[in-house]
Amino acid sequence: MNIAAATNESLAEISNYLIYSAMAVYVLAFVGHIAEWTFGSRSKVARTAAALGKGATGAKARAANARAGEAGEGEESADAGAPSVKVKSGSSTTVLEPPKVVTRAGRRGDVPDGPGAAGGDVQGDMYGRIAVSLTVLAFLLHFAGVLTRALSVQRAPWANMYEFSTTFAMVAVGAYLAFLLAKKNVRWIGLPLVTTVLLDLGLAVTVLYTESDQLVPALHSYWLYIHVSLAIICGALFYLGAVATVLYLFRDRYETKLMSGGKPGGFATSVLERLPSSGSLDKFAYRINAAVFPFWTFTIVAGAIWAGDAWGRYWGWDPKEVWSFITWVAYAMYLHARATAGWKGRKAAYLALFAFACFLFNYYGVNVFFNGKHSYAGI
Amino acid sequence: MSTTGSTDQRSGQDEAADQEAATSQLSTAPSEERLNVPSLGPIGWLRWVWRHLTSMRFALILLFLLSLAAIPGSVIPQTDVDAIAVDRFKDDHTTLAPLYEKLQLFDVYTSVWFSAIYILLFISLAGCIVPRTWQFVGQLRGRPPRAPRKLDRMPVYTTWQTEAEADHVLATARTLLGKKRFRVHTAEGTDSVASEKGYLREAGNLLFHISLIVLLLAFGAGQLFKSEGGKLVVMGEGFSNTLTQYDDFSSGSLFTAQDLDTFGFTLKDFRAEYEMTGPQKGSARDYQADISYWEGAEGKPKDATVKVNEPLRVGESKVYLQAHGYAPKVTVRDGQGDVAYAGPVPFLQQDNNLTSSGVVKVPDYRDAEGRKDQLGFQGFFVPDFAPNSGTMFSQSPTLKNPQMFLTAYHGNLGVDGGPAQNVYRLDTSNLKQFKNDDGDALAERLQPGDTMKLPDGAGSLEFEGIEQWANFTVSHQVGNGWALAGSLLAIGGLAGSLFIQRRRVWVRAKKGRDGRTVVEMAGLGRSESTRLPEELAGLAASLYAEAPRPRADGQEAADRTAEPGRDAAAEPQQDEPHGEARPDDVPGARAEQAGDGGDSAPGEPRDGRARPEASGQQTEGERE
Ligand code: HEM
């Protein structure tokens, strides 16, 4: 018993060291991303302005742009991963290229995505790649830190705010790396993500730190695993969606300004120009939020089932439950807004941010300010 | 509107109508018509109100209100959640509390205004679901709308020419689309195939909203018929499920005492394991109560174990183990030497290590002179007392060195008449504390077996030993199964609604001027995350394999297929300068732009007129 306790403590200590090391590497990745953005500012591509400004200004030009067959502004070609077709004729096999598929542009004509943080600059790109590699390394350390913490307490590593925060950041980074692996255009998230992960971990190891410990009896339930792990995954993904939404709002204003013939400031031109188009950012955020929403719903249901077993009622308007509910309604509102004329675009984006703010408050605010049944979570 | 050309107004309008028909009914979302103030008298007004109530925008506003209205309940203590906190709040805020009470802020979730919001929301929901369901059934019975005249105006488009006969191409397209589980239709006398897929999206969406209603009804029923009571049981004692037995009890407004299940139990044993080290030292790791229970009027006793997270289920009731603690066994003798009180007295936990506080009330007592009086003892029970620790708090929750610290009072306990009294608190306002010889308040530390003697022969209290107690909550709930079913169906529906894309694909093949067949394919999706271009590309590739481009003389296969769109009627330019500059693009990102275009450009404005035209279109196209 004593020996076991001793190994536990040393494991917990190892976990702390790993988390600190991960933070150090995240700092390096942060520096790498900064270098990427800085070197990238040397490139002066203004393709957004070019795309938006080609025709005359105003709606007419856009309408024209959107017409297929015209000068080609309004279209994109996408052979979008179509399989090449093999045709056997007699003895020889020829590979047929499938016909090209043409897609018509969205609302705002055809605004191309920015070139990314490096802006096509070779040196910038190198720093960007270094930053991503460092992020991978930091993630591995981070993962090991969370794992050893879990082993030291022999349970899932999410029973208090310290553990929740470290795991949460880990999942967010993991999701980002997974998107990168899947060859999605997400490198632009790198800098904001690493920055906030550092903030989150900093907060975790200072303010929120809790010694590793066992669980109170109410937490002994496999629903804990389902409910809390899902909550963490949903939160991390919602977070990526929120980052994209914020960037969308900036980028959208930038494009609007360009379209109305205005001249955005130098910073905006340099930084926002390199982000994906507002359309792409918006879609990215929507896809994440929409995909996570059913899981968030299930998270709440799982929580209710667990509450039913532990406390005798599946729903009792405990502060945590109230705020989960508010978060859920807020995301439903966002999804509705997307399907309601006059609410798409910026308004829906504000709703998405409101929804994520509710999520954050549910996690930090409720634990700190309110004293509900969930308060064993411990700061 | 993007489809209206500047020169040819008329053909622009035709085109718009054509495209509207193609876009129509891709969803059953209520139309976004402008709701002008009616001038039609009461019926008109009612219709106007109803239309508003069931519009998406109103649902949006109600959802917003619902989320705002839920907030106060997390800030202000709620009677349902923590009645004691409400009382404390009322004591602390004498000016605010009455106002809050008027506004029902202590009962937010049962308040008139909160109920009004969600009832409106669900009326709106029901008023939305019914027509949407009919519409959807209509769509299922109908056919995909036929191809618009100008397919190249659709968000996703491809074309090529072939030597194959047009009929052959269309037949192949039909089989191909059919195999891919599209609903396929070729209207007679047309040169095109219309197909549609992903109806499950709409079905899922409707299922989701219907499930929400099921969930709400189940929740509502649960609230109205529920009951919940607490009972503290000392080891060896029992409980039977009648109203009078409960320490505290609350119930929904439609609950009656007959709803209580007939059962009872006795607490046979209680076991707890505690954390012995670390910052949470003392907190229970696990505890369980062994009980023997019976069900029904003449049920045989059965053994069971109740643990945290593992309630006992009897009938529709569940018995939960909530808390536990110690009950010192005491015997109080009066001034005459007679036993005035005997038994275990539950003390309530004060900290993690089960330092507990409690009172012993002795209402029937005579003092040394035989006068009637009342006795009250107040103090702490400490299961693990460490004399050298400098504190009287317990060091652990186990009975390592149990001690009791008591002071004694006599006078009026206030137990007869007056407001109901808390059995765990002593109201000392009409009591006088016993003093020892020095004139100080009498206070003693007792170990099991010790006796506390009251001064001047006023009697004694003997600390005989320790018993354990456990606190149970018995809750009676209805509609849980429905609530669970509703929520699981809602998730299923949601998954269908958010992950499945509804889209249309058209194929047209007709003889071109040079005698070769021109094949055109176009796709249209409503939802934003459609991967339509990929899908169309895949379909086009399959169809192309069946009806490839003719071999141009002397050219190699690779060359001739490089730009299949070359001779197409509306030739799109494909070399975009920025096309290559995004190597790690999200493959679907461009697809969505297309979906968006379909969503806003051709269909806009999606107003009420879209529908009748669409159905006209449908009947016209349908005869097979
Ligand atoms: C309890 C409140 C409600 C919740 C939580 C809720 C939730 C949702 C969600 C998550 C979607 C999916 C959005 C999407 O497909 O992108 C949706 C769609 C929809 N909701 Fe609701 N809804 C609620 C009430 C209502 C009400 C009252 C109405 C009636 C006006 C309504 C009408 C619709 C419609 C028409 C759609 C389909 C939108 C589309 O096809 O894009 N909902 N709802």
Short mmCIF file of C-alpha atoms in Angstrom, two decimals, chain A residues 59-344:
data_model
loop_
_atom_site.label_atom_id
_atom_site.label_comp_id
_atom_site.label_asym_id
_atom_site.label_seq_id
_atom_site.Cartn_x
_atom_site.Cartn_y
_atom_site.Cartn_z
CA ALA A 59 -23.33 44.36 -56.36
CA LYS A 60 -23.55 44.45 -60.09
CA ALA A 61 -20.00 43.41 -60.47
CA ARG A 62 -20.50 40.64 -58.04
CA ALA A 63 -23.57 39.49 -59.82
CA ALA A 64 -21.57 39.39 -62.96
CA ASN A 65 -18.83 37.52 -61.23
CA ALA A 66 -21.22 34.92 -60.10
CA ARG A 67 -22.35 34.15 -63.60
CA ALA A 68 -20.78 31.14 -65.07
CA GLY A 69 -19.24 31.46 -68.46
CA GLU A 70 -18.16 35.01 -68.03
CA ALA A 71 -14.54 35.90 -67.81
CA GLY A 72 -14.08 33.11 -65.34
CA GLU A 73 -13.92 35.19 -62.19
CA GLY A 74 -16.89 33.54 -60.67
CA GLU A 75 -15.75 30.03 -60.99
CA GLU A 76 -13.38 27.62 -59.61
CA SER A 77 -12.46 24.39 -61.08
CA ALA A 78 -12.17 21.48 -58.83
CA ASP A 79 -11.36 18.02 -59.85
CA ALA A 80 -11.78 17.38 -56.20
CA GLY A 81 -10.31 14.01 -55.79
CA ALA A 82 -12.36 12.34 -58.42
CA PRO A 83 -11.06 8.93 -59.22
CA SER A 84 -9.44 8.52 -62.54
CA VAL A 85 -11.29 6.10 -64.69
CA LYS A 86 -9.80 3.03 -66.17
CA VAL A 87 -11.24 1.85 -69.41
CA LYS A 88 -10.35 -1.41 -71.01
CA SER A 89 -10.58 -1.46 -74.73
CA GLY A 90 -9.28 -4.62 -76.28
CA SER A 91 -5.94 -5.39 -74.80
CA SER A 92 -4.78 -1.89 -73.92
CA THR A 93 -5.89 -0.09 -70.81
CA THR A 94 -6.13 3.64 -70.95
CA VAL A 95 -6.59 5.86 -67.99
CA LEU A 96 -9.26 8.44 -68.53
CA GLU A 97 -9.13 11.69 -66.74
CA PRO A 98 -12.59 12.46 -65.48
CA PRO A 99 -14.20 15.60 -66.75
CA LYS A 100 -13.45 18.71 -64.75
CA VAL A 101 -16.12 19.87 -62.40
CA VAL A 102 -16.83 23.56 -62.21
CA THR A 103 -18.21 25.11 -59.09
CA ARG A 104 -19.80 28.47 -58.88
CA ALA A 105 -18.70 30.92 -56.30
CA GLY A 106 -20.59 31.91 -53.21
CA ARG A 107 -22.12 35.14 -52.13
CA ARG A 108 -19.09 37.30 -52.34
CA GLY A 109 -17.85 36.45 -55.75
CA ASP A 110 -14.79 34.35 -55.61
CA VAL A 111 -12.49 35.47 -52.85
CA PRO A 112 -9.45 33.26 -52.76
CA ASP A 113 -8.03 31.98 -49.52
CA GLY A 114 -4.94 33.74 -48.30
CA PRO A 115 -1.59 32.08 -48.81
CA GLY A 116 -1.14 31.23 -45.12
CA ALA A 117 1.01 32.76 -42.44
CA ALA A 118 4.23 32.40 -44.39
CA GLY A 119 2.73 34.25 -47.29
CA GLY A 120 4.73 32.20 -49.74
CA ASP A 121 7.96 33.38 -48.16
CA VAL A 122 10.42 30.49 -48.10
CA GLN A 123 12.03 31.44 -44.83
CA GLY A 124 8.66 32.10 -43.23
CA ASP A 125 7.44 28.74 -44.39
CA MET A 126 10.47 27.07 -42.88
CA TYR A 127 9.80 28.69 -39.52
CA GLY A 128 6.19 27.67 -39.82
CA ARG A 129 7.15 24.07 -40.41
CA ILE A 130 9.52 24.20 -37.47
CA ALA A 131 6.73 25.59 -35.33
CA VAL A 132 4.42 22.77 -36.36
CA SER A 133 7.11 20.18 -35.63
CA LEU A 134 7.66 21.75 -32.23
CA THR A 135 3.95 21.65 -31.62
CA VAL A 136 3.99 17.94 -32.36
CA LEU A 137 6.81 17.46 -29.88
CA ALA A 138 5.07 19.58 -27.26
CA PHE A 139 1.90 17.61 -27.84
CA LEU A 140 3.72 14.34 -27.20
CA LEU A 141 5.14 15.69 -23.94
CA HIS A 142 1.76 17.08 -23.05
CA PHE A 143 0.13 13.75 -23.79
CA ALA A 144 2.70 11.91 -21.69
CA GLY A 145 2.09 14.39 -18.89
CA VAL A 146 -1.62 13.77 -18.92
CA LEU A 147 -1.09 10.03 -19.17
CA THR A 148 1.27 9.85 -16.20
CA ARG A 149 -1.12 11.97 -14.20
CA ALA A 150 -3.86 9.50 -15.01
CA LEU A 151 -1.63 6.58 -14.03
CA SER A 152 -0.63 8.25 -10.82
CA VAL A 153 -4.22 8.42 -9.69
CA GLN A 154 -5.33 5.32 -11.57
CA ARG A 155 -8.35 6.96 -13.06
CA ALA A 156 -9.26 9.30 -15.87
CA PRO A 157 -7.33 12.56 -15.69
CA TRP A 158 -10.24 14.95 -15.47
CA ALA A 159 -11.60 15.12 -11.97
CA ASN A 160 -10.60 18.66 -11.09
CA MET A 161 -10.01 21.90 -12.88
CA TYR A 162 -6.27 21.39 -13.18
CA GLU A 163 -6.71 18.07 -14.89
CA PHE A 164 -9.59 19.30 -16.95
CA SER A 165 -7.55 22.25 -18.21
CA THR A 166 -4.49 20.24 -19.16
CA THR A 167 -6.54 17.57 -20.89
CA PHE A 168 -8.67 20.17 -22.62
CA ALA A 169 -5.63 21.91 -24.10
CA MET A 170 -4.18 18.58 -25.10
CA VAL A 171 -7.29 17.59 -27.01
CA ALA A 172 -7.44 20.98 -28.75
CA VAL A 173 -3.86 20.61 -29.94
CA GLY A 174 -4.49 16.99 -30.87
CA ALA A 175 -7.51 17.95 -32.96
CA TYR A 176 -5.48 20.64 -34.70
CA LEU A 177 -2.70 18.18 -35.50
CA ALA A 178 -5.25 15.67 -36.72
CA PHE A 179 -6.66 18.26 -39.10
CA LEU A 180 -3.14 18.95 -40.32
CA LEU A 181 -2.58 15.23 -40.82
CA ALA A 182 -5.77 15.05 -42.82
CA LYS A 183 -4.30 17.74 -45.05
CA LYS A 184 -6.83 20.34 -44.07
CA ASN A 185 -6.00 23.97 -44.47
CA VAL A 186 -5.65 24.77 -40.77
CA ARG A 187 -2.11 25.98 -40.26
CA TRP A 188 -3.47 29.48 -39.70
CA ILE A 189 -4.87 28.27 -36.37
CA GLY A 190 -1.36 27.47 -35.16
CA LEU A 191 -0.44 30.80 -33.62
CA PRO A 192 -3.70 31.59 -31.83
CA LEU A 193 -3.98 28.00 -30.64
CA VAL A 194 -0.47 27.73 -29.24
CA THR A 195 -0.90 31.11 -27.55
CA THR A 196 -4.08 30.14 -25.80
CA VAL A 197 -2.79 26.69 -24.94
CA LEU A 198 0.12 28.38 -23.17
CA LEU A 199 -2.27 30.65 -21.31
CA ASP A 200 -4.45 27.72 -20.34
CA LEU A 201 -1.54 25.61 -19.14
CA GLY A 202 -0.05 28.57 -17.30
CA LEU A 203 -3.32 29.05 -15.50
CA ALA A 204 -3.52 25.34 -14.81
CA VAL A 205 -0.11 24.95 -13.22
CA THR A 206 -0.41 28.09 -11.11
CA VAL A 207 -3.94 28.95 -10.05
CA LEU A 208 -5.71 25.68 -10.66
CA TYR A 209 -3.07 23.24 -9.55
CA THR A 210 -4.42 20.40 -7.45
CA GLU A 211 -2.42 17.50 -6.07
CA SER A 212 -3.23 14.21 -7.63
CA ASP A 213 -5.90 12.46 -5.71
CA GLN A 214 -8.66 9.92 -5.76
CA LEU A 215 -12.28 10.60 -6.44
CA VAL A 216 -15.21 11.27 -4.20
CA PRO A 217 -17.69 8.42 -4.41
CA ALA A 218 -20.12 10.27 -6.64
CA LEU A 219 -17.47 10.29 -9.35
CA HIS A 220 -17.14 6.52 -9.38
CA SER A 221 -19.14 5.82 -12.45
CA TYR A 222 -18.40 4.89 -16.00
CA TRP A 223 -20.68 7.73 -16.98
CA LEU A 224 -17.92 9.94 -15.66
CA TYR A 225 -15.68 8.68 -18.40
CA ILE A 226 -18.29 9.16 -21.07
CA HIS A 227 -19.67 12.45 -19.86
CA VAL A 228 -16.49 14.27 -18.96
CA SER A 229 -14.36 12.99 -21.79
CA LEU A 230 -17.02 14.03 -24.25
CA ALA A 231 -17.32 17.41 -22.58
CA ILE A 232 -13.60 17.92 -22.99
CA ILE A 233 -13.58 16.84 -26.62
CA CYS A 234 -16.59 18.98 -27.44
CA GLY A 235 -15.05 21.95 -25.66
CA ALA A 236 -11.75 21.61 -27.48
CA LEU A 237 -13.45 21.41 -30.86
CA PHE A 238 -15.85 24.22 -30.06
CA TYR A 239 -12.77 26.18 -29.19
CA LEU A 240 -11.26 25.66 -32.64
CA GLY A 241 -14.59 26.74 -34.07
CA ALA A 242 -14.55 29.85 -31.94
CA VAL A 243 -11.05 30.79 -33.08
CA ALA A 244 -12.14 30.43 -36.69
CA THR A 245 -15.23 32.53 -35.95
CA VAL A 246 -13.21 35.37 -34.46
CA LEU A 247 -10.85 35.35 -37.43
CA TYR A 248 -13.86 35.24 -39.73
CA LEU A 249 -15.21 38.42 -38.18
CA PHE A 250 -11.94 40.25 -38.79
CA ARG A 251 -11.45 38.89 -42.23
CA ASP A 252 -15.05 39.60 -43.17
CA ARG A 253 -14.69 43.23 -42.19
CA TYR A 254 -11.51 43.43 -44.17
CA GLU A 255 -13.17 42.06 -47.27
CA THR A 256 -16.20 44.27 -46.85
CA LYS A 257 -13.96 47.27 -46.63
CA LEU A 258 -12.07 46.27 -49.75
CA MET A 259 -15.30 45.66 -51.58
CA SER A 260 -16.70 49.05 -50.77
CA GLY A 261 -13.53 50.58 -52.09
CA GLY A 262 -12.03 51.35 -48.70
CA LYS A 263 -8.43 50.97 -47.77
CA PRO A 264 -7.79 48.78 -44.73
CA GLY A 265 -4.83 49.55 -42.50
CA GLY A 266 -1.39 48.12 -43.11
CA PHE A 267 -1.67 45.55 -40.34
CA ALA A 268 -4.96 44.26 -41.68
CA THR A 269 -3.62 44.11 -45.20
CA SER A 270 -0.59 42.20 -44.08
CA VAL A 271 -2.11 39.80 -41.56
CA LEU A 272 -5.69 39.32 -42.67
CA GLU A 273 -4.67 38.98 -46.28
CA ARG A 274 -2.84 35.80 -45.40
CA LEU A 275 -5.81 34.15 -43.70
CA PRO A 276 -8.30 32.00 -45.58
CA SER A 277 -11.19 33.89 -47.12
CA SER A 278 -14.07 34.83 -44.88
CA GLY A 279 -16.15 32.22 -46.66
CA SER A 280 -13.71 29.44 -45.87
CA LEU A 281 -13.33 30.52 -42.25
CA ASP A 282 -17.07 30.68 -41.83
CA LYS A 283 -17.54 27.23 -43.32
CA PHE A 284 -14.80 25.79 -41.16
CA ALA A 285 -16.40 27.18 -38.02
CA TYR A 286 -19.86 26.04 -39.07
CA ARG A 287 -18.73 22.53 -39.86
CA ILE A 288 -17.03 22.12 -36.53
CA ASN A 289 -19.88 23.57 -34.54
CA ALA A 290 -22.50 21.60 -36.41
CA ALA A 291 -20.55 18.37 -36.15
CA VAL A 292 -19.92 18.81 -32.44
CA PHE A 293 -23.47 19.81 -31.54
CA PRO A 294 -24.92 16.27 -31.54
CA PHE A 295 -22.03 15.17 -29.36
CA TRP A 296 -22.59 18.05 -27.00
CA THR A 297 -26.23 17.01 -26.80
CA PHE A 298 -25.14 13.51 -25.94
CA THR A 299 -22.73 14.87 -23.34
CA ILE A 300 -25.62 16.52 -21.57
CA VAL A 301 -27.78 13.42 -21.82
CA ALA A 302 -24.96 11.30 -20.42
CA GLY A 303 -24.58 13.79 -17.60
CA ALA A 304 -28.28 13.56 -16.89
CA ILE A 305 -28.15 9.78 -16.76
CA TRP A 306 -25.25 9.95 -14.38
CA ALA A 307 -27.00 12.55 -12.24
CA GLY A 308 -30.01 10.27 -12.16
CA ASP A 309 -27.89 7.50 -10.70
CA ALA A 310 -25.88 9.61 -8.32
CA TRP A 311 -28.32 12.18 -7.04
CA GLY A 312 -31.72 10.77 -7.64
CA ARG A 313 -32.82 13.14 -10.37
CA TYR A 314 -31.62 13.43 -13.89
CA TRP A 315 -32.18 17.13 -14.08
CA GLY A 316 -32.22 19.47 -11.11
CA TRP A 317 -31.17 22.89 -12.39
CA ASP A 318 -27.87 22.78 -10.62
CA PRO A 319 -25.71 25.70 -11.87
CA LYS A 320 -23.59 23.38 -13.97
CA GLU A 321 -26.69 21.90 -15.51
CA VAL A 322 -28.19 25.32 -16.10
CA TRP A 323 -25.13 26.49 -17.96
CA SER A 324 -24.83 23.32 -19.99
CA PHE A 325 -28.40 23.91 -21.00
CA ILE A 326 -27.71 27.54 -21.86
CA THR A 327 -24.72 26.52 -23.92
CA TRP A 328 -26.80 23.96 -25.73
CA VAL A 329 -29.58 26.42 -26.48
CA ALA A 330 -27.02 28.97 -27.63
CA TYR A 331 -25.50 26.57 -30.13
CA ALA A 332 -28.97 25.55 -31.32
CA MET A 333 -29.62 29.23 -31.79
CA TYR A 334 -26.49 29.55 -33.86
CA LEU A 335 -27.51 26.62 -36.05
CA HIS A 336 -30.95 28.13 -36.51
CA ALA A 337 -29.48 31.48 -37.34
CA ARG A 338 -27.49 29.90 -40.11
CA ALA A 339 -30.72 28.68 -41.63
CA THR A 340 -32.60 31.95 -41.21
CA ALA A 341 -32.43 34.69 -43.79
CA GLY A 342 -31.07 37.89 -42.34
CA TRP A 343 -29.17 36.06 -39.65
CA LYS A 344 -26.45 34.43 -41.63
#
